XYZ file of C-alpha atoms in Angstrom:
625
model
C 25.365 66.603 65.590
C 26.075 70.211 64.535
C 24.619 71.843 61.467
C 26.274 74.656 59.504
C 26.265 78.144 60.986
C 24.768 80.840 58.702
C 25.325 84.474 59.576
C 21.691 85.478 59.041
C 18.826 84.259 61.246
C 17.176 81.185 59.792
C 13.797 82.928 59.466
C 15.383 85.241 56.880
C 16.679 82.349 54.782
C 13.732 79.978 54.148
C 15.736 77.614 51.923
C 18.421 76.974 54.542
C 15.786 76.744 57.252
C 13.925 74.022 55.377
C 17.165 72.116 54.800
C 17.893 72.216 58.537
C 14.426 71.040 59.477
C 14.448 68.104 57.072
C 17.788 66.914 58.484
C 16.396 66.692 62.017
C 15.095 63.130 62.650
C 11.644 62.326 64.101
C 13.281 60.708 67.149
C 13.285 61.563 70.859
C 16.074 63.859 71.924
C 17.239 67.366 72.807
C 17.579 70.412 70.549
C 19.787 73.476 71.109
C 19.278 76.848 69.438
C 22.126 79.340 68.967
C 22.183 83.011 68.030
C 24.585 84.960 65.804
C 27.205 85.117 68.588
C 27.192 81.301 68.829
C 25.567 81.451 72.258
C 23.028 78.818 73.219
C 19.805 80.751 73.802
C 17.359 77.858 74.236
C 17.443 74.133 75.031
C 14.403 71.894 74.686
C 13.365 68.253 74.496
C 10.782 66.320 72.515
C 9.639 62.802 71.760
C 9.715 63.833 68.047
C 12.488 66.337 67.425
C 11.540 67.274 63.862
C 7.918 68.114 64.677
C 8.800 70.121 67.770
C 11.535 72.225 66.138
C 9.405 72.828 63.010
C 6.549 74.134 65.187
C 8.688 77.120 66.250
C 8.940 78.360 62.671
C 5.297 78.042 61.686
C 3.270 81.235 61.230
C 1.273 80.696 64.393
C -0.320 83.678 66.087
C -0.686 81.696 69.327
C 3.061 81.849 70.006
C 4.081 84.071 72.896
C 6.109 87.219 72.432
C 9.060 85.514 74.106
C 9.061 82.644 71.581
C 8.661 85.063 68.645
C 11.646 87.077 69.862
C 13.746 83.950 70.315
C 12.928 82.534 66.866
C 14.075 85.776 65.195
C 17.523 85.324 66.788
C 18.147 81.653 65.908
C 21.002 81.195 63.418
C 21.897 77.584 64.166
C 20.138 74.457 65.431
C 21.844 71.473 67.026
C 20.268 68.243 68.179
C 21.184 65.178 70.215
C 19.188 61.989 69.657
C 18.423 59.778 72.687
C 16.955 56.311 72.994
C 14.071 57.270 75.273
C 12.136 60.295 76.456
C 13.510 59.728 79.948
C 17.063 60.160 78.668
C 15.989 63.320 76.826
C 14.525 64.760 80.039
C 17.693 64.075 82.034
C 19.960 65.397 79.262
C 17.930 68.584 78.891
C 18.121 69.284 82.634
C 21.899 68.806 82.668
C 22.454 71.018 79.623
C 20.259 73.804 81.037
C 22.236 73.783 84.284
C 25.502 73.890 82.322
C 24.673 76.604 79.781
C 21.931 78.661 81.542
C 20.229 79.725 78.262
C 18.473 83.087 78.392
C 15.112 81.931 76.996
C 14.837 78.860 79.239
C 13.107 78.893 82.608
C 15.962 79.175 85.098
C 15.307 78.175 88.696
C 16.916 80.417 91.283
C 19.034 79.058 94.131
C 17.121 80.789 96.901
C 19.105 80.063 100.064
C 16.395 81.268 102.421
C 14.654 77.887 102.078
C 16.286 74.977 103.952
C 16.741 71.348 102.869
C 17.004 68.165 104.901
C 20.014 66.019 103.979
C 20.594 62.323 104.699
C 24.166 61.250 103.947
C 23.593 57.740 102.593
C 27.147 57.843 101.200
C 28.506 57.392 104.747
C 28.688 54.158 106.707
C 26.573 55.663 109.484
C 24.338 58.207 107.722
C 23.870 61.640 109.263
C 20.743 63.796 109.182
C 21.048 67.565 109.160
C 19.374 70.751 107.901
C 21.243 72.834 105.344
C 20.598 75.730 102.965
C 23.234 74.570 100.495
C 22.325 71.689 98.228
C 25.604 70.097 97.143
C 25.337 67.404 94.490
C 28.863 66.010 94.834
C 27.777 62.640 96.235
C 25.031 60.889 94.304
C 23.961 58.683 97.231
C 23.212 61.607 99.554
C 19.542 62.536 99.544
C 18.089 66.055 99.862
C 14.451 66.741 100.732
C 12.941 70.175 100.170
C 13.324 73.112 99.951
C 10.886 73.633 102.837
C 9.093 76.943 103.353
C 8.755 76.641 107.137
C 12.200 76.176 108.677
C 10.744 76.182 112.202
C 8.407 73.292 111.430
C 11.238 71.400 109.725
C 13.451 71.734 112.804
C 10.591 70.634 115.023
C 10.040 67.497 112.920
C 13.756 66.667 112.974
C 13.805 67.175 116.745
C 10.788 64.882 117.200
C 12.384 62.247 114.945
C 15.439 62.275 117.207
C 13.164 61.594 120.181
C 11.102 58.925 118.407
C 13.938 56.939 116.820
C 17.284 56.288 118.538
C 20.026 57.895 116.445
C 23.313 59.705 116.793
C 22.626 62.813 118.910
C 26.016 64.533 119.028
C 28.258 65.624 116.135
C 31.341 64.479 118.084
C 31.802 61.750 120.712
C 31.839 62.969 124.298
C 34.104 60.164 125.536
C 36.791 58.096 123.839
C 36.052 54.711 125.401
C 32.340 54.749 126.280
C 29.023 56.167 125.051
C 27.399 59.181 126.647
C 24.145 59.500 128.608
C 22.055 59.491 125.395
C 22.888 55.787 125.018
C 21.855 55.003 128.578
C 18.424 56.620 128.185
C 17.788 55.002 124.793
C 18.163 58.128 122.630
C 21.297 56.900 120.816
C 22.248 53.324 119.795
C 25.942 53.954 120.575
C 27.231 54.892 117.124
C 30.423 56.462 118.504
C 31.511 53.115 120.007
C 30.178 50.983 117.110
C 27.624 49.305 119.425
C 25.253 49.021 116.466
C 26.096 47.657 113.031
C 25.898 49.939 109.963
C 23.088 47.784 108.547
C 20.966 48.068 111.699
C 21.586 51.816 111.915
C 20.654 52.395 108.265
C 17.353 50.617 108.955
C 16.583 53.210 111.629
C 17.494 56.095 109.331
C 15.333 54.596 106.575
C 12.324 54.905 108.897
C 13.096 58.592 109.358
C 13.452 58.984 105.586
C 9.936 57.588 105.183
C 8.627 60.535 107.198
C 10.124 63.015 104.730
C 8.962 60.900 101.786
C 5.366 61.405 102.941
C 5.027 57.750 103.925
C 4.191 58.334 107.594
C 1.028 56.233 107.529
C 2.862 53.391 105.800
C 5.512 53.546 108.516
C 2.844 53.552 111.234
C 1.280 50.432 109.680
C 4.658 48.672 109.641
C 5.379 49.599 113.256
C 1.887 48.513 114.317
C 2.512 45.054 112.852
C 5.870 44.883 114.640
C 4.279 45.972 117.931
C 1.610 43.283 117.693
C 4.232 40.631 116.894
C 6.354 41.689 119.885
C 3.300 41.599 122.128
C 2.338 38.102 120.980
C 5.873 36.943 121.809
C 5.466 38.486 125.304
C 8.263 40.979 124.510
C 6.362 43.797 126.180
C 9.354 46.126 126.582
C 9.933 46.170 122.815
C 6.219 46.525 122.167
C 6.066 49.538 124.499
C 8.967 51.240 122.682
C 7.268 50.724 119.313
C 3.993 52.000 120.769
C 5.723 55.232 121.833
C 7.157 55.599 118.326
C 3.687 55.249 116.818
C 2.270 57.872 119.191
C 5.106 60.247 118.270
C 4.568 59.751 114.546
C 0.852 60.431 114.858
C 1.617 63.688 116.646
C 3.628 64.851 113.624
C 0.591 64.936 111.359
C -2.224 65.495 113.856
C -2.761 69.110 112.724
C -2.159 68.650 108.977
C -5.467 67.345 107.612
C -6.573 68.645 104.208
C -10.259 68.405 103.318
C -10.320 66.075 100.320
C -12.978 63.477 99.548
C -10.462 60.752 98.615
C -7.693 60.493 101.179
C -6.283 57.262 99.729
C -4.679 58.975 96.701
C -1.222 60.522 97.011
C -1.124 63.828 95.159
C 0.974 66.950 94.669
C -0.572 70.345 93.928
C 1.520 73.105 92.327
C 0.718 76.746 91.565
C 2.565 80.022 91.101
C 2.279 83.785 91.373
C 4.470 86.049 89.264
C 5.352 89.628 88.409
C 7.544 90.981 85.617
C 10.755 89.693 87.236
C 10.199 86.574 89.334
C 7.820 83.665 89.673
C 7.225 82.199 93.139
C 6.077 78.590 93.064
C 4.513 76.540 95.868
C 4.177 72.753 95.797
C 1.957 71.050 98.377
C 2.619 67.341 99.056
C -0.512 65.516 100.213
C -0.392 61.888 101.276
C -3.409 59.998 102.640
C -5.292 63.255 103.024
C -2.503 64.898 105.027
C -0.330 67.836 104.076
C 3.132 66.382 104.715
C 5.271 69.005 102.982
C 5.150 72.486 101.491
C 8.013 73.221 99.125
C 8.988 76.488 97.475
C 10.835 77.422 94.278
C 11.810 80.676 92.584
C 12.267 81.145 88.832
C 12.649 83.970 86.346
C 9.336 85.069 84.901
C 9.966 85.699 81.207
C 8.285 82.385 80.268
C 4.629 81.427 80.233
C 3.243 79.873 83.470
C 2.886 76.367 82.002
C 6.558 76.286 81.000
C 7.627 77.442 84.468
C 5.566 74.750 86.209
C 6.900 72.151 83.752
C 10.495 73.092 84.561
C 9.909 73.025 88.326
C 8.246 69.600 88.246
C 10.995 68.133 86.046
C 13.653 69.442 88.404
C 11.777 68.274 91.510
C 11.049 64.716 90.358
C 14.424 64.167 88.676
C 16.036 62.923 91.899
C 12.877 61.627 93.603
C 12.564 57.956 94.461
C 9.656 56.004 93.012
C 7.805 55.964 96.351
C 7.978 59.781 96.487
C 6.200 60.219 93.133
C 2.441 60.713 93.663
C -0.191 59.085 91.490
C -1.872 62.440 90.836
C -0.364 65.871 90.167
C -2.667 68.896 90.185
C -1.348 71.868 88.200
C -2.581 75.436 88.041
C -1.813 75.783 84.294
C -1.554 73.192 81.544
C 2.056 72.064 81.127
C 3.964 72.510 77.890
C 5.024 68.834 77.825
C 2.670 67.295 80.339
C 2.206 64.029 78.446
C 5.935 63.346 78.296
C 6.371 64.068 82.010
C 3.368 61.869 82.901
C 4.722 58.962 80.817
C 8.173 59.243 82.384
C 6.808 59.381 85.939
C 4.473 56.462 85.207
C 7.423 54.380 84.044
C 9.504 55.252 87.094
C 6.718 54.694 89.606
C 5.366 51.519 87.986
C 1.812 52.886 88.275
C -0.237 55.344 86.263
C 0.571 58.975 87.117
C -2.036 61.539 86.074
C -1.314 65.243 85.584
C -4.571 67.203 85.897
C -5.541 70.847 85.541
C -8.665 70.933 87.766
C -11.418 73.378 86.868
C -14.081 72.755 89.485
C -14.957 71.401 92.940
C -12.508 70.389 95.662
C -9.367 69.918 93.586
C -9.739 73.363 92.018
C -10.164 74.808 95.512
C -6.935 73.089 96.562
C -5.082 74.719 93.645
C -6.549 78.081 94.673
C -5.197 77.565 98.193
C -1.723 76.774 96.841
C -1.906 79.830 94.574
C -2.834 82.057 97.526
C 0.270 80.881 99.380
C 2.410 81.666 96.341
C 0.757 85.088 96.090
C 1.579 85.852 99.734
C 5.233 85.036 99.084
C 5.235 87.281 96.004
C 3.698 90.144 97.971
C 6.251 89.705 100.748
C 9.128 89.930 98.293
C 7.563 92.952 96.579
C 7.289 94.734 99.929
C 10.921 93.886 100.599
C 11.798 95.368 97.205
C 9.868 98.574 98.004
C 11.646 98.815 101.346
C 15.032 98.402 99.677
C 14.146 101.116 97.173
C 13.362 103.557 99.991
C 16.596 102.655 101.755
C 18.642 103.253 98.595
C 16.934 106.581 97.930
C 17.564 107.721 101.505
C 21.204 106.611 101.381
C 21.739 108.467 98.090
C 20.310 111.606 99.728
C 22.477 111.219 102.844
C 25.688 110.850 100.829
C 24.641 113.250 98.044
C 25.013 110.586 95.356
C 24.041 111.456 91.788
C 22.388 108.039 91.297
C 21.124 105.215 93.491
C 24.017 102.937 94.528
C 23.603 99.678 92.602
C 26.586 97.789 94.052
C 27.674 98.443 97.647
C 30.629 96.629 99.229
C 31.334 96.266 102.955
C 34.626 95.287 104.634
C 35.481 94.108 108.147
C 38.428 92.521 109.999
C 38.250 89.613 112.461
C 40.952 88.136 114.726
C 41.774 87.294 118.344
C 44.692 89.455 119.476
C 46.164 89.254 115.981
C 45.909 85.485 115.548
C 44.304 84.083 112.389
C 43.514 87.604 111.138
C 41.055 87.589 108.230
C 38.905 90.080 106.349
C 35.530 89.899 104.656
C 34.095 91.537 101.556
C 30.311 91.406 101.263
C 28.271 92.811 98.390
C 24.725 94.172 98.257
C 23.101 94.534 94.834
C 20.155 96.946 94.887
C 20.060 96.612 98.670
C 19.935 92.784 98.661
C 22.848 90.500 99.702
C 24.535 88.993 96.621
C 26.408 86.102 98.226
C 27.945 84.918 94.960
C 30.223 87.997 95.151
C 31.289 87.560 98.784
C 35.032 87.139 99.308
C 37.374 86.149 102.145
C 40.915 87.424 102.657
C 43.665 86.019 104.848
C 45.770 88.891 106.163
C 49.334 88.480 104.835
C 50.956 91.392 106.679
C 53.914 89.864 108.611
C 53.517 92.544 111.287
C 50.092 91.150 112.216
C 50.913 88.257 114.542
C 49.694 86.734 117.785
C 49.617 89.520 120.356
C 49.990 92.275 117.768
C 46.965 93.370 115.743
C 46.677 96.288 113.327
C 43.190 96.760 111.889
C 44.230 99.915 110.017
C 47.041 98.159 108.120
C 44.863 95.071 107.567
C 42.075 97.123 105.975
C 44.588 98.966 103.782
C 46.007 95.616 102.629
C 42.598 94.213 101.747
C 41.522 97.321 99.808
C 44.809 97.283 97.912
C 44.367 93.618 96.979
C 40.733 94.207 95.981
C 41.418 97.081 93.555
C 45.001 96.474 92.377
C 43.794 94.816 89.156
C 42.623 98.250 87.975
C 46.190 99.501 88.393
C 47.919 96.458 86.904
C 45.663 96.454 83.843
C 45.173 100.014 82.522
C 42.757 98.697 79.871
C 40.339 97.564 82.565
C 37.644 100.230 82.705
C 36.343 101.343 86.069
C 33.130 102.662 84.582
C 30.443 100.389 83.205
C 32.156 97.454 84.921
C 29.753 95.392 87.039
C 32.656 94.642 89.409
C 33.231 98.318 90.225
C 31.288 99.380 93.350
C 29.191 102.530 93.582
C 29.957 102.709 97.302
C 32.447 101.124 99.707
C 31.674 100.945 103.414
C 34.370 100.281 106.044
C 33.427 98.947 109.453
C 34.972 101.434 111.875
C 35.543 105.090 112.587
C 37.848 107.842 111.373
C 41.020 105.781 111.892
C 39.938 102.845 109.749
C 38.614 105.206 107.061
C 41.851 107.223 106.993
C 43.912 104.067 106.450
C 41.754 103.093 103.474
C 41.780 106.638 102.045
C 45.586 106.725 102.195
C 46.030 103.533 100.181
C 43.408 104.625 97.632
C 45.283 107.923 97.187
C 48.506 106.010 96.541
C 46.653 103.922 93.923
C 45.148 107.084 92.377
C 41.631 105.649 92.811
C 40.131 107.880 95.473
C 38.679 110.370 92.974
C 36.652 107.610 91.283
C 35.606 105.586 94.347
C 33.101 106.691 96.970
C 34.103 105.358 100.399
C 32.599 105.888 103.866
C 32.861 104.272 107.299
C 30.216 103.344 109.846
C 31.159 103.477 113.535
C 29.413 101.024 115.847
C 29.061 103.187 118.949
C 26.466 105.667 117.653
C 25.979 104.356 114.099
C 27.832 107.435 112.798
C 28.788 107.839 109.137
C 32.206 109.361 108.413
C 33.361 110.800 105.074
C 36.990 111.143 103.893
C 38.629 114.351 105.150
C 35.806 115.173 107.567
C 36.469 115.213 111.314
C 32.796 115.129 112.299
C 30.221 112.505 111.289
C 27.197 113.273 109.140
C 24.049 114.406 110.885
C 21.854 111.333 110.587
C 19.315 109.370 112.567
C 20.320 105.784 113.356
C 16.791 104.601 112.508
C 16.390 106.205 109.088
C 16.274 103.768 106.116
C 19.637 104.674 104.558
C 21.542 104.239 107.823
C 19.744 100.956 108.501
C 20.878 99.704 105.082
C 24.503 100.457 105.980
C 23.955 98.758 109.344
C 22.704 95.602 107.606
C 25.747 95.717 105.342
C 28.081 96.236 108.313
C 26.480 93.417 110.330
C 26.696 91.050 107.355
C 30.381 91.901 106.823
C 31.017 91.271 110.523
C 29.145 87.951 110.476
C 30.993 86.785 107.373
C 34.397 87.765 108.793
C 33.754 86.093 112.151
C 32.537 82.856 110.543
C 35.657 82.674 108.374
C 37.885 83.415 111.368
C 36.269 80.592 113.351
C 36.728 78.273 110.390
C 40.425 79.155 110.183
C 40.892 78.484 113.897
C 39.024 75.181 113.609
C 41.047 74.109 110.573
C 44.243 75.005 112.385
C 43.248 72.851 115.363
C 42.336 69.983 113.047
C 45.625 70.218 111.168
C 47.577 70.380 114.432
C 46.162 66.947 115.354
C 46.824 65.497 111.898
C 50.350 66.963 111.866
C 51.317 64.313 114.410
C 50.514 61.462 111.996
C 53.811 60.221 110.451
C 54.041 60.712 106.692
C 50.863 62.791 106.429
C 51.585 66.105 104.707
C 49.444 69.215 104.298
C 48.044 68.138 100.914
C 46.833 64.748 102.129
C 45.441 66.356 105.280
C 43.233 68.573 103.105
C 42.105 65.559 101.072
C 41.193 63.651 104.226
C 39.256 66.567 105.719
C 37.468 67.195 102.422
C 36.384 63.540 102.300
C 35.484 62.911 105.963
C 34.708 66.555 106.978
C 36.094 66.224 110.501
C 38.916 64.572 112.434
C 36.367 62.606 114.470
C 35.103 60.836 111.352
C 38.701 60.174 110.287
C 39.298 58.560 113.679
C 36.241 56.310 113.251
C 37.181 55.227 109.697
C 38.632 51.796 108.959
C 41.875 51.384 106.954
C 39.771 50.277 103.959
C 37.665 53.443 104.149
C 40.782 55.594 104.451
C 42.161 54.173 101.197
C 39.104 55.560 99.383
C 40.680 59.020 99.705
C 42.912 59.908 96.710
C 46.588 59.749 97.615
C 46.077 57.543 100.686
C 47.622 54.125 100.103
C 47.114 51.035 102.240
C 50.335 51.590 104.187
C 49.560 55.223 105.052
C 45.958 54.290 105.832
C 47.186 51.751 108.373
C 49.505 54.344 109.951
C 46.610 56.809 110.266
C 44.415 54.104 111.807
C 47.164 53.041 114.221
C 47.687 56.652 115.308
C 44.046 56.992 116.372
C 43.845 53.424 117.763
C 47.074 52.771 119.705
C 47.320 49.246 121.006
């Protein structure tokens, strides 16, 4: 329901403000606050909407400066009534992700922390580590993000040794399993020697490890081992015994000194500066530290609101068995009672949220806070290092100001085939991957056996900056898309090609461009035959080297992807009636030709545009009689 939109802030019109507040019902739901530009600046939830919204406009000196600033901007209030507090929590989370309001706590997508993914949406689920959490398939389950990627990989490796599962991404043979099946490491998924139901049971055991239910799994396996032994099935009992020994080795070094090791609990704390808040969440089950997760948020909110947002986000997709019975928090939450009630309902047992002040639990919170503080200090040191690198680079290139946005370009191909280019962007010396771009080289002269890096770079630069020529109203100055510095991977030849095209576009006077040669890490400027006198180890040159290496990595990865896609399409091209569009749909759904080959006709029809007849033709192609 939308209320009228006055031009003045509501605090300056008490009569209209009171009318708005009386129209809001005392029901659970979500409220949205807009400013004079009709932008949503804050989204919140409450079990009693009227009381919560009214509290913002009371003359309360306890309100933070952030809330006072926000209230002065509110010109319109909207609300959405829900049946339960649980629905309000889910709706608020979705709306915050959609609108990204300025005054809300916004969690950062920090890709340096990995997740573990289990693809329950597939007939034979896969387990893999990823730094990209994609929410396209509701059945797939992500655990994390984990702070220690090395430990995560070690646990996954041990799980592959403890429980027989698919070991290879692609089958080694067409008509028989590989050696992993013979030694008991794989149940023969590639040849369908195990049913999907039996295989999912194995994967569920692995999931229990990442749910913090290792001891519960050990108890189950112990019962199974004893039963097998009583039935004189000693071979099976020995296999289960080895699994139990392996599971115990996972947590042998992870004891946490707590007096009550029967309670499952999470402990969360943060450390923050004026820009970011670094949050650590320790997962403790049966007295053992089974997981250490990390989150990053903006820091313009009070600590309790930040912790509230992190916990809501974390438990939103958690299964009931993953919710602990006790949550220790460093600061009192803004809506702790609502969150506790919701988690209690989902778990089916009482969930307590506690702010400990003394003894062992308070010491645990202090330990979590110290870990968060270390992460904050590490990022601050990285920021100081970047500042020195930017200052040194500005001095090397005689820049009037520190370069805020730096772009790097590189070309990748194999003797001209599948030629591509990369554009990477550093903001304040830090990779900004949301601005990375790929280019497929369109020059018809660049073909297999004939490469031309100079012409390819000129083409990419022209495509990157032509919008400033096509649209004269588009300002080059004050535009966040306009770089302060462009770096080309190469020497004088590559730089000259780029300079020539920029001169034709009449952009060279406004764009600072340099090149970095690999051989001696030499920096070349336009029109200069000799490189600048620099030291390869000084901070500014190292910054350009990081930019150059990232551009090279990004270009090579895209080139490999293009070659792989071309090989995949070449195999699918042989399927009668299967065009390019349906090939893309199949690959997007199954992710590889090998999974397409393993799919049944019924599974193939789940892909949009694939009817039963075409599905049968695809199946027959991969399974000739």
